[in-house]
Amino acid sequence: MKSMSNKIIVGFKGIESSSGAVQWAANEARARHAELHIVSCYEYPSIAAGVGYGVDYGAGATYDVIRSTAAANAAEIRASIDASHPDVMVSVDVVPGPATMVLLDGLDDDDVVVVGASSHDGAAAFWLGTTPRHLVHNSPCPVAVIRGSVGGGAPDRVIVGVDGSRASGKALRWAGDEADRHGAELVVVHAWDYPYDPTDTASVQGRDLTEIDAACTLDRAVETARERFAAVVTPTLVEGGPVMALLETARDGDILVLGSRGRGALRSRIFGSTANSILDAAAVPVVIVRTDPDDDHSTNLDAEHALATA
């Protein structure tokens, strides 16, 4: 098990959702013995926005107020984390610019970047709108999106979706390390669906074969996880779509983990849609583990299983 990452980077906006993200990030930094880096981003209003409306921003004074407010909020959250997590090394940057750019600066593969999301449903609810999605698509390291209240302890369960792809293999490795790190249960979920109504013997047999194939995919992932990790591993096979399977499996106290790509171009688009839907609807922390198509270090679950049993 990999016990450390370089750092945990968390975006802070001075609002409730980002405060929850900082608390989650601090818990993660403590578990990993990693540095916690809090980044408070702020943007100046466009003076052009007031043209025609009789608005006088008083640019110099406005800029000072925005900057000083961001700095004061950052100092307050740092004091809170220093008190609640005295064993965590904390650094703070107050930086002008959009979070979508600032939070990506200087990331390494072993980092984790964390952002908060509104407690409301829907894509428009995300903090700074498209920030989580932009990070998911562009970050070289896992991205954790935090919605709702966050406890101070370890997660009860780490739930990971698998589909036999490289992306889900990488997500499984991250989730298994996370479960071991926190002493949590690892729940491995695979969803399957037969797209036709069984109308005759052949179609019934086709459905049965689809279910068997799905069970084999799940079994390979579970066997790999049990050989590699110390956590209790629980398999969950669900008939239906992956979004429904993951959301219905998750409960308060869990972490949801999934990869950002699936099998091939078509499955990649489908898996991307799954990630977006999960980000919109999940009431628990969601971690997206991104895999590049040319990532030579990522292997699929079948290859991992073969190596583990060789």
PDB file of C-alpha atoms in Angstrom:
ATOM      1  CA  MET A   1       0.000   0.000   0.000  1.00  0.00           C
ATOM      2  CA  LYS A   2       1.209   3.465  -0.858  1.00  0.00           C
ATOM      3  CA  SER A   3       1.046   5.408   2.393  1.00  0.00           C
ATOM      4  CA  MET A   4       1.911   8.911   1.265  1.00  0.00           C
ATOM      5  CA  SER A   5       1.155  11.412  -1.454  1.00  0.00           C
ATOM      6  CA  ASN A   6       3.091  14.574  -2.116  1.00  0.00           C
ATOM      7  CA  LYS A   7       0.311  16.905  -0.991  1.00  0.00           C
ATOM      8  CA  ILE A   8      -3.414  17.458  -0.724  1.00  0.00           C
ATOM      9  CA  ILE A   9      -4.489  20.649  -2.511  1.00  0.00           C
ATOM     10  CA  VAL A  10      -7.896  22.084  -1.676  1.00  0.00           C
ATOM     11  CA  GLY A  11      -9.715  25.061  -3.129  1.00  0.00           C
ATOM     12  CA  PHE A  12     -11.315  27.433  -0.625  1.00  0.00           C
ATOM     13  CA  LYS A  13     -13.900  30.056  -1.476  1.00  0.00           C
ATOM     14  CA  GLY A  14     -14.976  31.164   2.008  1.00  0.00           C
ATOM     15  CA  ILE A  15     -18.381  29.473   1.736  1.00  0.00           C
ATOM     16  CA  GLU A  16     -19.923  26.440   3.440  1.00  0.00           C
ATOM     17  CA  SER A  17     -19.327  23.961   0.618  1.00  0.00           C
ATOM     18  CA  SER A  18     -15.621  24.787   0.351  1.00  0.00           C
ATOM     19  CA  SER A  19     -15.252  24.695   4.146  1.00  0.00           C
ATOM     20  CA  GLY A  20     -16.482  21.090   4.042  1.00  0.00           C
ATOM     21  CA  ALA A  21     -13.949  20.352   1.308  1.00  0.00           C
ATOM     22  CA  VAL A  22     -11.135  21.750   3.488  1.00  0.00           C
ATOM     23  CA  GLN A  23     -12.222  19.568   6.410  1.00  0.00           C
ATOM     24  CA  TRP A  24     -12.277  16.475   4.192  1.00  0.00           C
ATOM     25  CA  ALA A  25      -8.877  17.370   2.750  1.00  0.00           C
ATOM     26  CA  ALA A  26      -7.439  17.831   6.243  1.00  0.00           C
ATOM     27  CA  ASN A  27      -8.704  14.383   7.273  1.00  0.00           C
ATOM     28  CA  GLU A  28      -7.102  12.916   4.156  1.00  0.00           C
ATOM     29  CA  ALA A  29      -3.803  14.730   4.732  1.00  0.00           C
ATOM     30  CA  ARG A  30      -3.652  13.397   8.291  1.00  0.00           C
ATOM     31  CA  ALA A  31      -4.300   9.822   7.128  1.00  0.00           C
ATOM     32  CA  ARG A  32      -1.631  10.102   4.418  1.00  0.00           C
ATOM     33  CA  HIS A  33       0.939  12.044   6.494  1.00  0.00           C
ATOM     34  CA  ALA A  34       0.845  14.553   3.652  1.00  0.00           C
ATOM     35  CA  GLU A  35       1.031  18.329   3.461  1.00  0.00           C
ATOM     36  CA  LEU A  36      -2.271  20.173   3.200  1.00  0.00           C
ATOM     37  CA  HIS A  37      -2.153  23.104   0.800  1.00  0.00           C
ATOM     38  CA  ILE A  38      -5.166  25.458   0.977  1.00  0.00           C
ATOM     39  CA  VAL A  39      -5.610  27.667  -2.077  1.00  0.00           C
ATOM     40  CA  SER A  40      -7.961  30.638  -1.720  1.00  0.00           C
ATOM     41  CA  CYS A  41      -8.803  31.898  -5.200  1.00  0.00           C
ATOM     42  CA  TYR A  42     -10.446  35.226  -5.875  1.00  0.00           C
ATOM     43  CA  GLU A  43     -11.366  37.092  -9.023  1.00  0.00           C
ATOM     44  CA  TYR A  44     -11.852  40.788  -9.599  1.00  0.00           C
ATOM     45  CA  PRO A  45     -15.151  42.007 -11.083  1.00  0.00           C
ATOM     46  CA  SER A  46     -15.070  43.234 -14.625  1.00  0.00           C
ATOM     47  CA  ILE A  47     -15.351  47.036 -14.671  1.00  0.00           C
ATOM     48  CA  ALA A  48     -16.943  46.686 -18.078  1.00  0.00           C
ATOM     49  CA  ALA A  49     -19.853  44.928 -16.403  1.00  0.00           C
ATOM     50  CA  GLY A  50     -20.932  48.233 -14.906  1.00  0.00           C
ATOM     51  CA  VAL A  51     -20.904  50.189 -18.148  1.00  0.00           C
ATOM     52  CA  GLY A  52     -24.372  51.515 -18.939  1.00  0.00           C
ATOM     53  CA  TYR A  53     -25.699  50.783 -15.474  1.00  0.00           C
ATOM     54  CA  GLY A  54     -24.305  53.791 -13.631  1.00  0.00           C
ATOM     55  CA  VAL A  55     -22.086  51.549 -11.456  1.00  0.00           C
ATOM     56  CA  ASP A  56     -18.859  52.994 -10.076  1.00  0.00           C
ATOM     57  CA  TYR A  57     -16.804  50.127  -8.680  1.00  0.00           C
ATOM     58  CA  GLY A  58     -14.035  52.304  -7.350  1.00  0.00           C
ATOM     59  CA  ALA A  59     -11.516  49.850  -8.760  1.00  0.00           C
ATOM     60  CA  GLY A  60      -8.656  50.326  -6.305  1.00  0.00           C
ATOM     61  CA  ALA A  61     -10.818  50.119  -3.189  1.00  0.00           C
ATOM     62  CA  THR A  62     -12.812  47.180  -4.572  1.00  0.00           C
ATOM     63  CA  TYR A  63      -9.687  45.202  -5.373  1.00  0.00           C
ATOM     64  CA  ASP A  64      -8.326  45.794  -1.882  1.00  0.00           C
ATOM     65  CA  VAL A  65     -11.574  44.650  -0.281  1.00  0.00           C
ATOM     66  CA  ILE A  66     -11.761  41.487  -2.390  1.00  0.00           C
ATOM     67  CA  ARG A  67      -8.131  40.612  -1.700  1.00  0.00           C
ATOM     68  CA  SER A  68      -8.318  41.350   2.027  1.00  0.00           C
ATOM     69  CA  THR A  69     -11.572  39.399   2.401  1.00  0.00           C
ATOM     70  CA  ALA A  70     -10.045  36.354   0.707  1.00  0.00           C
ATOM     71  CA  ALA A  71      -6.975  36.625   2.941  1.00  0.00           C
ATOM     72  CA  ALA A  72      -9.083  36.937   6.096  1.00  0.00           C
ATOM     73  CA  ASN A  73     -11.210  33.920   5.133  1.00  0.00           C
ATOM     74  CA  ALA A  74      -8.092  31.887   4.409  1.00  0.00           C
ATOM     75  CA  ALA A  75      -6.535  32.835   7.762  1.00  0.00           C
ATOM     76  CA  GLU A  76      -9.726  31.824   9.554  1.00  0.00           C
ATOM     77  CA  ILE A  77      -9.940  28.403   7.910  1.00  0.00           C
ATOM     78  CA  ARG A  78      -6.231  27.810   8.564  1.00  0.00           C
ATOM     79  CA  ALA A  79      -6.687  28.583  12.251  1.00  0.00           C
ATOM     80  CA  SER A  80      -9.596  26.130  12.332  1.00  0.00           C
ATOM     81  CA  ILE A  81      -7.530  23.364  10.730  1.00  0.00           C
ATOM     82  CA  ASP A  82      -4.506  24.076  12.937  1.00  0.00           C
ATOM     83  CA  ALA A  83      -6.780  23.578  15.947  1.00  0.00           C
ATOM     84  CA  SER A  84      -8.569  20.453  14.716  1.00  0.00           C
ATOM     85  CA  HIS A  85      -5.584  18.814  12.969  1.00  0.00           C
ATOM     86  CA  PRO A  86      -2.457  19.947  14.868  1.00  0.00           C
ATOM     87  CA  ASP A  87      -0.416  17.103  13.378  1.00  0.00           C
ATOM     88  CA  VAL A  88      -1.010  18.220   9.771  1.00  0.00           C
ATOM     89  CA  MET A  89       1.444  20.537   8.020  1.00  0.00           C
ATOM     90  CA  VAL A  90      -0.658  23.334   6.501  1.00  0.00           C
ATOM     91  CA  SER A  91       0.246  25.973   3.952  1.00  0.00           C
ATOM     92  CA  VAL A  92      -2.024  28.657   2.484  1.00  0.00           C
ATOM     93  CA  ASP A  93      -1.907  30.650  -0.738  1.00  0.00           C
ATOM     94  CA  VAL A  94      -4.262  33.526  -1.533  1.00  0.00           C
ATOM     95  CA  VAL A  95      -4.124  33.761  -5.310  1.00  0.00           C
ATOM     96  CA  PRO A  96      -5.942  35.916  -7.880  1.00  0.00           C
ATOM     97  CA  GLY A  97      -7.383  34.028 -10.805  1.00  0.00           C
ATOM     98  CA  PRO A  98      -9.967  31.375 -11.689  1.00  0.00           C
ATOM     99  CA  ALA A  99      -9.848  28.154  -9.661  1.00  0.00           C
ATOM    100  CA  THR A 100      -9.888  26.116 -12.861  1.00  0.00           C
ATOM    101  CA  MET A 101      -6.395  27.437 -13.614  1.00  0.00           C
ATOM    102  CA  VAL A 102      -4.906  28.053 -10.170  1.00  0.00           C
ATOM    103  CA  LEU A 103      -5.685  24.613  -8.714  1.00  0.00           C
ATOM    104  CA  LEU A 104      -4.032  22.811 -11.642  1.00  0.00           C
ATOM    105  CA  ASP A 105      -0.728  24.632 -11.245  1.00  0.00           C
ATOM    106  CA  GLY A 106       2.142  22.362 -10.206  1.00  0.00           C
ATOM    107  CA  LEU A 107       0.148  19.165  -9.594  1.00  0.00           C
ATOM    108  CA  ASP A 108       1.903  15.794  -9.536  1.00  0.00           C
ATOM    109  CA  ASP A 109       0.444  12.341 -10.198  1.00  0.00           C
ATOM    110  CA  ASP A 110       0.556  11.435  -6.490  1.00  0.00           C
ATOM    111  CA  ASP A 111      -1.286  14.541  -5.304  1.00  0.00           C
ATOM    112  CA  VAL A 112      -5.006  14.811  -4.617  1.00  0.00           C
ATOM    113  CA  VAL A 113      -6.915  17.972  -5.519  1.00  0.00           C
ATOM    114  CA  VAL A 114     -10.131  18.681  -3.602  1.00  0.00           C
ATOM    115  CA  VAL A 115     -13.035  21.034  -4.341  1.00  0.00           C
ATOM    116  CA  GLY A 116     -16.391  21.628  -2.724  1.00  0.00           C
ATOM    117  CA  ALA A 117     -19.809  21.442  -4.361  1.00  0.00           C
ATOM    118  CA  SER A 118     -23.152  22.908  -3.417  1.00  0.00           C
ATOM    119  CA  SER A 119     -25.635  20.756  -1.526  1.00  0.00           C
ATOM    120  CA  HIS A 120     -28.135  21.365  -4.324  1.00  0.00           C
ATOM    121  CA  ASP A 121     -28.587  19.002  -7.262  1.00  0.00           C
ATOM    122  CA  GLY A 122     -27.731  19.776 -10.853  1.00  0.00           C
ATOM    123  CA  ALA A 123     -24.722  20.864 -12.841  1.00  0.00           C
ATOM    124  CA  ALA A 124     -25.287  24.553 -12.099  1.00  0.00           C
ATOM    125  CA  ALA A 125     -24.903  23.865  -8.372  1.00  0.00           C
ATOM    126  CA  PHE A 126     -21.149  23.270  -8.516  1.00  0.00           C
ATOM    127  CA  TRP A 127     -18.844  25.784  -6.836  1.00  0.00           C
ATOM    128  CA  LEU A 128     -17.670  28.156  -9.565  1.00  0.00           C
ATOM    129  CA  GLY A 129     -19.909  26.291 -12.010  1.00  0.00           C
ATOM    130  CA  THR A 130     -17.633  24.086 -14.120  1.00  0.00           C
ATOM    131  CA  THR A 131     -14.650  23.897 -11.743  1.00  0.00           C
ATOM    132  CA  PRO A 132     -15.018  20.215 -10.736  1.00  0.00           C
ATOM    133  CA  ARG A 133     -15.573  19.057 -14.313  1.00  0.00           C
ATOM    134  CA  HIS A 134     -12.660  21.098 -15.609  1.00  0.00           C
ATOM    135  CA  LEU A 135     -10.400  19.616 -12.939  1.00  0.00           C
ATOM    136  CA  VAL A 136     -11.604  16.068 -13.658  1.00  0.00           C
ATOM    137  CA  HIS A 137     -10.794  16.460 -17.351  1.00  0.00           C
ATOM    138  CA  ASN A 138      -7.430  18.178 -16.892  1.00  0.00           C
ATOM    139  CA  SER A 139      -5.898  17.159 -13.571  1.00  0.00           C
ATOM    140  CA  PRO A 140      -2.990  14.670 -13.672  1.00  0.00           C
ATOM    141  CA  CYS A 141      -4.007  13.440 -10.201  1.00  0.00           C
ATOM    142  CA  PRO A 142      -7.245  12.220  -8.584  1.00  0.00           C
ATOM    143  CA  VAL A 143      -9.928  14.851  -7.980  1.00  0.00           C
ATOM    144  CA  ALA A 144     -12.200  14.686  -4.929  1.00  0.00           C
ATOM    145  CA  VAL A 145     -15.509  16.558  -5.121  1.00  0.00           C
ATOM    146  CA  ILE A 146     -17.095  17.077  -1.713  1.00  0.00           C
ATOM    147  CA  ARG A 147     -20.788  17.752  -1.188  1.00  0.00           C
ATOM    148  CA  GLY A 148     -22.615  17.936   2.123  1.00  0.00           C
ATOM    149  CA  SER A 149     -21.345  17.668   5.686  1.00  0.00           C
ATOM    150  CA  VAL A 150     -18.071  15.889   6.368  1.00  0.00           C
ATOM    151  CA  GLY A 151     -17.285  14.012   9.546  1.00  0.00           C
ATOM    152  CA  GLY A 152     -13.970  14.137  11.298  1.00  0.00           C
ATOM    153  CA  GLY A 153     -13.283  10.421  11.181  1.00  0.00           C
ATOM    154  CA  ALA A 154     -12.450   7.769   8.627  1.00  0.00           C
ATOM    155  CA  PRO A 155     -14.954   6.715   5.945  1.00  0.00           C
ATOM    156  CA  ASP A 156     -17.087   3.682   6.748  1.00  0.00           C
ATOM    157  CA  ARG A 157     -16.722   2.260   3.253  1.00  0.00           C
ATOM    158  CA  VAL A 158     -14.877   3.006   0.025  1.00  0.00           C
ATOM    159  CA  ILE A 159     -17.073   2.138  -2.962  1.00  0.00           C
ATOM    160  CA  VAL A 160     -15.480   1.684  -6.374  1.00  0.00           C
ATOM    161  CA  GLY A 161     -17.137   1.061  -9.723  1.00  0.00           C
ATOM    162  CA  VAL A 162     -15.397  -1.422 -12.040  1.00  0.00           C
ATOM    163  CA  ASP A 163     -16.031  -2.406 -15.649  1.00  0.00           C
ATOM    164  CA  GLY A 164     -12.894  -4.351 -16.555  1.00  0.00           C
ATOM    165  CA  SER A 165     -11.215  -1.326 -18.162  1.00  0.00           C
ATOM    166  CA  ARG A 166      -7.871   0.330 -17.485  1.00  0.00           C
ATOM    167  CA  ALA A 167      -9.670   3.253 -15.898  1.00  0.00           C
ATOM    168  CA  SER A 168     -11.531   1.058 -13.439  1.00  0.00           C
ATOM    169  CA  GLY A 169      -8.338  -0.873 -12.704  1.00  0.00           C
ATOM    170  CA  LYS A 170      -6.631   2.361 -11.711  1.00  0.00           C
ATOM    171  CA  ALA A 171      -9.688   3.405  -9.694  1.00  0.00           C
ATOM    172  CA  LEU A 172      -9.680   0.028  -7.924  1.00  0.00           C
ATOM    173  CA  ARG A 173      -6.033   0.444  -6.934  1.00  0.00           C
ATOM    174  CA  TRP A 174      -6.696   3.954  -5.577  1.00  0.00           C
ATOM    175  CA  ALA A 175      -9.820   2.821  -3.722  1.00  0.00           C
ATOM    176  CA  GLY A 176      -8.088  -0.212  -2.214  1.00  0.00           C
ATOM    177  CA  ASP A 177      -5.202   1.891  -0.942  1.00  0.00           C
ATOM    178  CA  GLU A 178      -7.723   4.352   0.487  1.00  0.00           C
ATOM    179  CA  ALA A 179      -9.659   1.580   2.261  1.00  0.00           C
ATOM    180  CA  ASP A 180      -6.456   0.159   3.755  1.00  0.00           C
ATOM    181  CA  ARG A 181      -5.312   3.614   4.793  1.00  0.00           C
ATOM    182  CA  HIS A 182      -8.517   4.252   6.744  1.00  0.00           C
ATOM    183  CA  GLY A 183      -9.279   0.692   7.865  1.00  0.00           C
ATOM    184  CA  ALA A 184     -12.521   0.843   5.867  1.00  0.00           C
ATOM    185  CA  GLU A 185     -14.504  -1.772   3.952  1.00  0.00           C
ATOM    186  CA  LEU A 186     -13.883  -1.872   0.183  1.00  0.00           C
ATOM    187  CA  VAL A 187     -17.095  -2.355  -1.820  1.00  0.00           C
ATOM    188  CA  VAL A 188     -16.517  -3.309  -5.474  1.00  0.00           C
ATOM    189  CA  VAL A 189     -19.544  -2.588  -7.683  1.00  0.00           C
ATOM    190  CA  HIS A 190     -20.172  -3.795 -11.209  1.00  0.00           C
ATOM    191  CA  ALA A 191     -23.369  -2.939 -13.092  1.00  0.00           C
ATOM    192  CA  TRP A 192     -24.692  -4.931 -16.028  1.00  0.00           C
ATOM    193  CA  ASP A 193     -27.651  -4.631 -18.349  1.00  0.00           C
ATOM    194  CA  TYR A 194     -29.154  -6.795 -21.095  1.00  0.00           C
ATOM    195  CA  PRO A 195     -30.504  -4.340 -23.679  1.00  0.00           C
ATOM    196  CA  TYR A 196     -33.242  -6.588 -25.095  1.00  0.00           C
ATOM    197  CA  ASP A 197     -36.511  -7.974 -23.768  1.00  0.00           C
ATOM    198  CA  PRO A 198     -36.235 -11.774 -23.509  1.00  0.00           C
ATOM    199  CA  THR A 199     -38.739 -13.052 -26.101  1.00  0.00           C
ATOM    200  CA  ASP A 200     -37.552 -16.589 -26.788  1.00  0.00           C
ATOM    201  CA  THR A 201     -35.160 -19.237 -25.517  1.00  0.00           C
ATOM    202  CA  ALA A 202     -32.187 -17.750 -27.374  1.00  0.00           C
ATOM    203  CA  SER A 203     -32.707 -14.285 -25.906  1.00  0.00           C
ATOM    204  CA  VAL A 204     -33.143 -15.724 -22.403  1.00  0.00           C
ATOM    205  CA  GLN A 205     -29.866 -17.569 -22.828  1.00  0.00           C
ATOM    206  CA  GLY A 206     -28.256 -14.359 -24.087  1.00  0.00           C
ATOM    207  CA  ARG A 207     -29.384 -12.538 -20.951  1.00  0.00           C
ATOM    208  CA  ASP A 208     -28.034 -15.329 -18.752  1.00  0.00           C
ATOM    209  CA  LEU A 209     -24.687 -15.235 -20.558  1.00  0.00           C
ATOM    210  CA  THR A 210     -24.522 -11.456 -20.117  1.00  0.00           C
ATOM    211  CA  GLU A 211     -25.066 -11.868 -16.388  1.00  0.00           C
ATOM    212  CA  ILE A 212     -22.401 -14.592 -16.200  1.00  0.00           C
ATOM    213  CA  ASP A 213     -19.919 -12.395 -18.068  1.00  0.00           C
ATOM    214  CA  ALA A 214     -20.668  -9.544 -15.664  1.00  0.00           C
ATOM    215  CA  ALA A 215     -20.182 -11.820 -12.665  1.00  0.00           C
ATOM    216  CA  CYS A 216     -16.811 -12.939 -14.063  1.00  0.00           C
ATOM    217  CA  THR A 217     -15.704  -9.314 -14.504  1.00  0.00           C
ATOM    218  CA  LEU A 218     -16.642  -8.596 -10.894  1.00  0.00           C
ATOM    219  CA  ASP A 219     -14.989 -11.788  -9.617  1.00  0.00           C
ATOM    220  CA  ARG A 220     -11.680 -10.893 -11.280  1.00  0.00           C
ATOM    221  CA  ALA A 221     -11.720  -7.430  -9.731  1.00  0.00           C
ATOM    222  CA  VAL A 222     -12.614  -8.784  -6.285  1.00  0.00           C
ATOM    223  CA  GLU A 223      -9.935 -11.485  -6.416  1.00  0.00           C
ATOM    224  CA  THR A 224      -7.320  -8.930  -7.429  1.00  0.00           C
ATOM    225  CA  ALA A 225      -8.418  -6.642  -4.581  1.00  0.00           C
ATOM    226  CA  ARG A 226      -8.343  -9.425  -1.978  1.00  0.00           C
ATOM    227  CA  GLU A 227      -4.835 -10.436  -3.023  1.00  0.00           C
ATOM    228  CA  ARG A 228      -3.541  -6.868  -2.994  1.00  0.00           C
ATOM    229  CA  PHE A 229      -5.304  -5.170  -0.075  1.00  0.00           C
ATOM    230  CA  ALA A 230      -5.886  -5.907   3.598  1.00  0.00           C
ATOM    231  CA  ALA A 231      -9.376  -4.389   3.635  1.00  0.00           C
ATOM    232  CA  VAL A 232     -12.528  -6.460   3.790  1.00  0.00           C
ATOM    233  CA  VAL A 233     -13.694  -6.659   0.148  1.00  0.00           C
ATOM    234  CA  THR A 234     -17.412  -6.922  -0.601  1.00  0.00           C
ATOM    235  CA  PRO A 235     -18.599  -7.668  -4.169  1.00  0.00           C
ATOM    236  CA  THR A 236     -21.807  -6.059  -5.419  1.00  0.00           C
ATOM    237  CA  LEU A 237     -23.329  -7.080  -8.762  1.00  0.00           C
ATOM    238  CA  VAL A 238     -26.235  -4.873  -9.839  1.00  0.00           C
ATOM    239  CA  GLU A 239     -28.555  -5.245 -12.814  1.00  0.00           C
ATOM    240  CA  GLY A 240     -29.042  -1.785 -14.240  1.00  0.00           C
ATOM    241  CA  GLY A 241     -27.020   1.252 -15.208  1.00  0.00           C
ATOM    242  CA  PRO A 242     -23.760   2.178 -13.468  1.00  0.00           C
ATOM    243  CA  VAL A 243     -25.099   5.507 -12.169  1.00  0.00           C
ATOM    244  CA  MET A 244     -28.044   3.866 -10.429  1.00  0.00           C
ATOM    245  CA  ALA A 245     -25.863   1.034  -9.133  1.00  0.00           C
ATOM    246  CA  LEU A 246     -23.316   3.356  -7.520  1.00  0.00           C
ATOM    247  CA  LEU A 247     -25.783   5.892  -6.145  1.00  0.00           C
ATOM    248  CA  GLU A 248     -28.034   3.239  -4.625  1.00  0.00           C
ATOM    249  CA  THR A 249     -25.048   1.468  -3.048  1.00  0.00           C
ATOM    250  CA  ALA A 250     -23.649   4.619  -1.425  1.00  0.00           C
ATOM    251  CA  ARG A 251     -24.807   5.856   1.973  1.00  0.00           C
ATOM    252  CA  ASP A 252     -23.707   8.485   4.471  1.00  0.00           C
ATOM    253  CA  GLY A 253     -20.102   7.946   5.534  1.00  0.00           C
ATOM    254  CA  ASP A 254     -18.965   6.421   2.221  1.00  0.00           C
ATOM    255  CA  ILE A 255     -16.571   7.579  -0.492  1.00  0.00           C
ATOM    256  CA  LEU A 256     -17.389   6.861  -4.142  1.00  0.00           C
ATOM    257  CA  VAL A 257     -14.443   6.200  -6.481  1.00  0.00           C
ATOM    258  CA  LEU A 258     -14.549   5.757 -10.247  1.00  0.00           C
ATOM    259  CA  GLY A 259     -12.313   6.128 -13.248  1.00  0.00           C
ATOM    260  CA  SER A 260     -12.727   8.775 -15.918  1.00  0.00           C
ATOM    261  CA  ARG A 261     -12.622   6.464 -18.939  1.00  0.00           C
ATOM    262  CA  GLY A 262     -14.074   3.119 -20.048  1.00  0.00           C
ATOM    263  CA  ARG A 263     -13.381   0.522 -22.742  1.00  0.00           C
ATOM    264  CA  GLY A 264     -12.729   2.058 -26.141  1.00  0.00           C
ATOM    265  CA  ALA A 265     -14.034   5.291 -27.661  1.00  0.00           C
ATOM    266  CA  LEU A 266     -17.736   4.528 -27.226  1.00  0.00           C
ATOM    267  CA  ARG A 267     -17.359   3.172 -23.693  1.00  0.00           C
ATOM    268  CA  SER A 268     -15.139   6.145 -22.872  1.00  0.00           C
ATOM    269  CA  ARG A 269     -18.008   8.501 -23.693  1.00  0.00           C
ATOM    270  CA  ILE A 270     -20.418   6.373 -21.684  1.00  0.00           C
ATOM    271  CA  PHE A 271     -18.092   6.271 -18.680  1.00  0.00           C
ATOM    272  CA  GLY A 272     -17.594  10.020 -18.913  1.00  0.00           C
ATOM    273  CA  SER A 273     -21.346  10.445 -18.794  1.00  0.00           C
ATOM    274  CA  THR A 274     -21.417   8.217 -15.716  1.00  0.00           C
ATOM    275  CA  ALA A 275     -18.852  10.386 -13.957  1.00  0.00           C
ATOM    276  CA  ASN A 276     -20.786  13.565 -14.757  1.00  0.00           C
ATOM    277  CA  SER A 277     -24.065  12.062 -13.551  1.00  0.00           C
ATOM    278  CA  ILE A 278     -22.465  10.819 -10.335  1.00  0.00           C
ATOM    279  CA  LEU A 279     -20.940  14.248  -9.695  1.00  0.00           C
ATOM    280  CA  ASP A 280     -24.350  15.854 -10.168  1.00  0.00           C
ATOM    281  CA  ALA A 281     -26.285  13.539  -7.876  1.00  0.00           C
ATOM    282  CA  ALA A 282     -24.024  11.962  -5.226  1.00  0.00           C
ATOM    283  CA  ALA A 283     -24.524  13.109  -1.641  1.00  0.00           C
ATOM    284  CA  VAL A 284     -21.152  11.655  -0.553  1.00  0.00           C
ATOM    285  CA  PRO A 285     -17.562  12.533  -1.510  1.00  0.00           C
ATOM    286  CA  VAL A 286     -16.714  11.420  -5.054  1.00  0.00           C
ATOM    287  CA  VAL A 287     -13.151  10.767  -6.207  1.00  0.00           C
ATOM    288  CA  ILE A 288     -12.468  10.643  -9.952  1.00  0.00           C
ATOM    289  CA  VAL A 289      -9.250   8.853 -10.914  1.00  0.00           C
ATOM    290  CA  ARG A 290      -8.265   9.978 -14.393  1.00  0.00           C
ATOM    291  CA  THR A 291      -6.517   7.671 -16.850  1.00  0.00           C
ATOM    292  CA  ASP A 292      -4.885   8.887 -20.053  1.00  0.00           C
ATOM    293  CA  PRO A 293      -5.246   6.649 -23.131  1.00  0.00           C
ATOM    294  CA  ASP A 294      -1.459   6.386 -23.444  1.00  0.00           C
ATOM    295  CA  ASP A 295      -0.864   5.764 -19.725  1.00  0.00           C
ATOM    296  CA  ASP A 296       1.649   2.910 -19.860  1.00  0.00           C
ATOM    297  CA  HIS A 297       1.474   2.429 -16.106  1.00  0.00           C
ATOM    298  CA  SER A 298      -2.246   1.545 -16.173  1.00  0.00           C
ATOM    299  CA  THR A 299      -3.207  -2.062 -16.819  1.00  0.00           C
ATOM    300  CA  ASN A 300      -6.641  -3.576 -17.053  1.00  0.00           C
ATOM    301  CA  LEU A 301      -8.020  -5.862 -14.380  1.00  0.00           C
ATOM    302  CA  ASP A 302      -7.413  -9.036 -16.398  1.00  0.00           C
ATOM    303  CA  ALA A 303      -3.707  -8.212 -16.733  1.00  0.00           C
ATOM    304  CA  GLU A 304      -3.423  -7.365 -13.033  1.00  0.00           C
ATOM    305  CA  HIS A 305      -5.102 -10.645 -12.143  1.00  0.00           C
ATOM    306  CA  ALA A 306      -2.743 -12.593 -14.393  1.00  0.00           C
ATOM    307  CA  LEU A 307       0.282 -10.925 -12.795  1.00  0.00           C
ATOM    308  CA  ALA A 308      -1.037 -11.521  -9.301  1.00  0.00           C
ATOM    309  CA  THR A 309      -1.648 -15.226  -9.900  1.00  0.00           C
ATOM    310  CA  ALA A 310       1.466 -15.943 -11.986  1.00  0.00           C
TER     311      ALA A 310
END
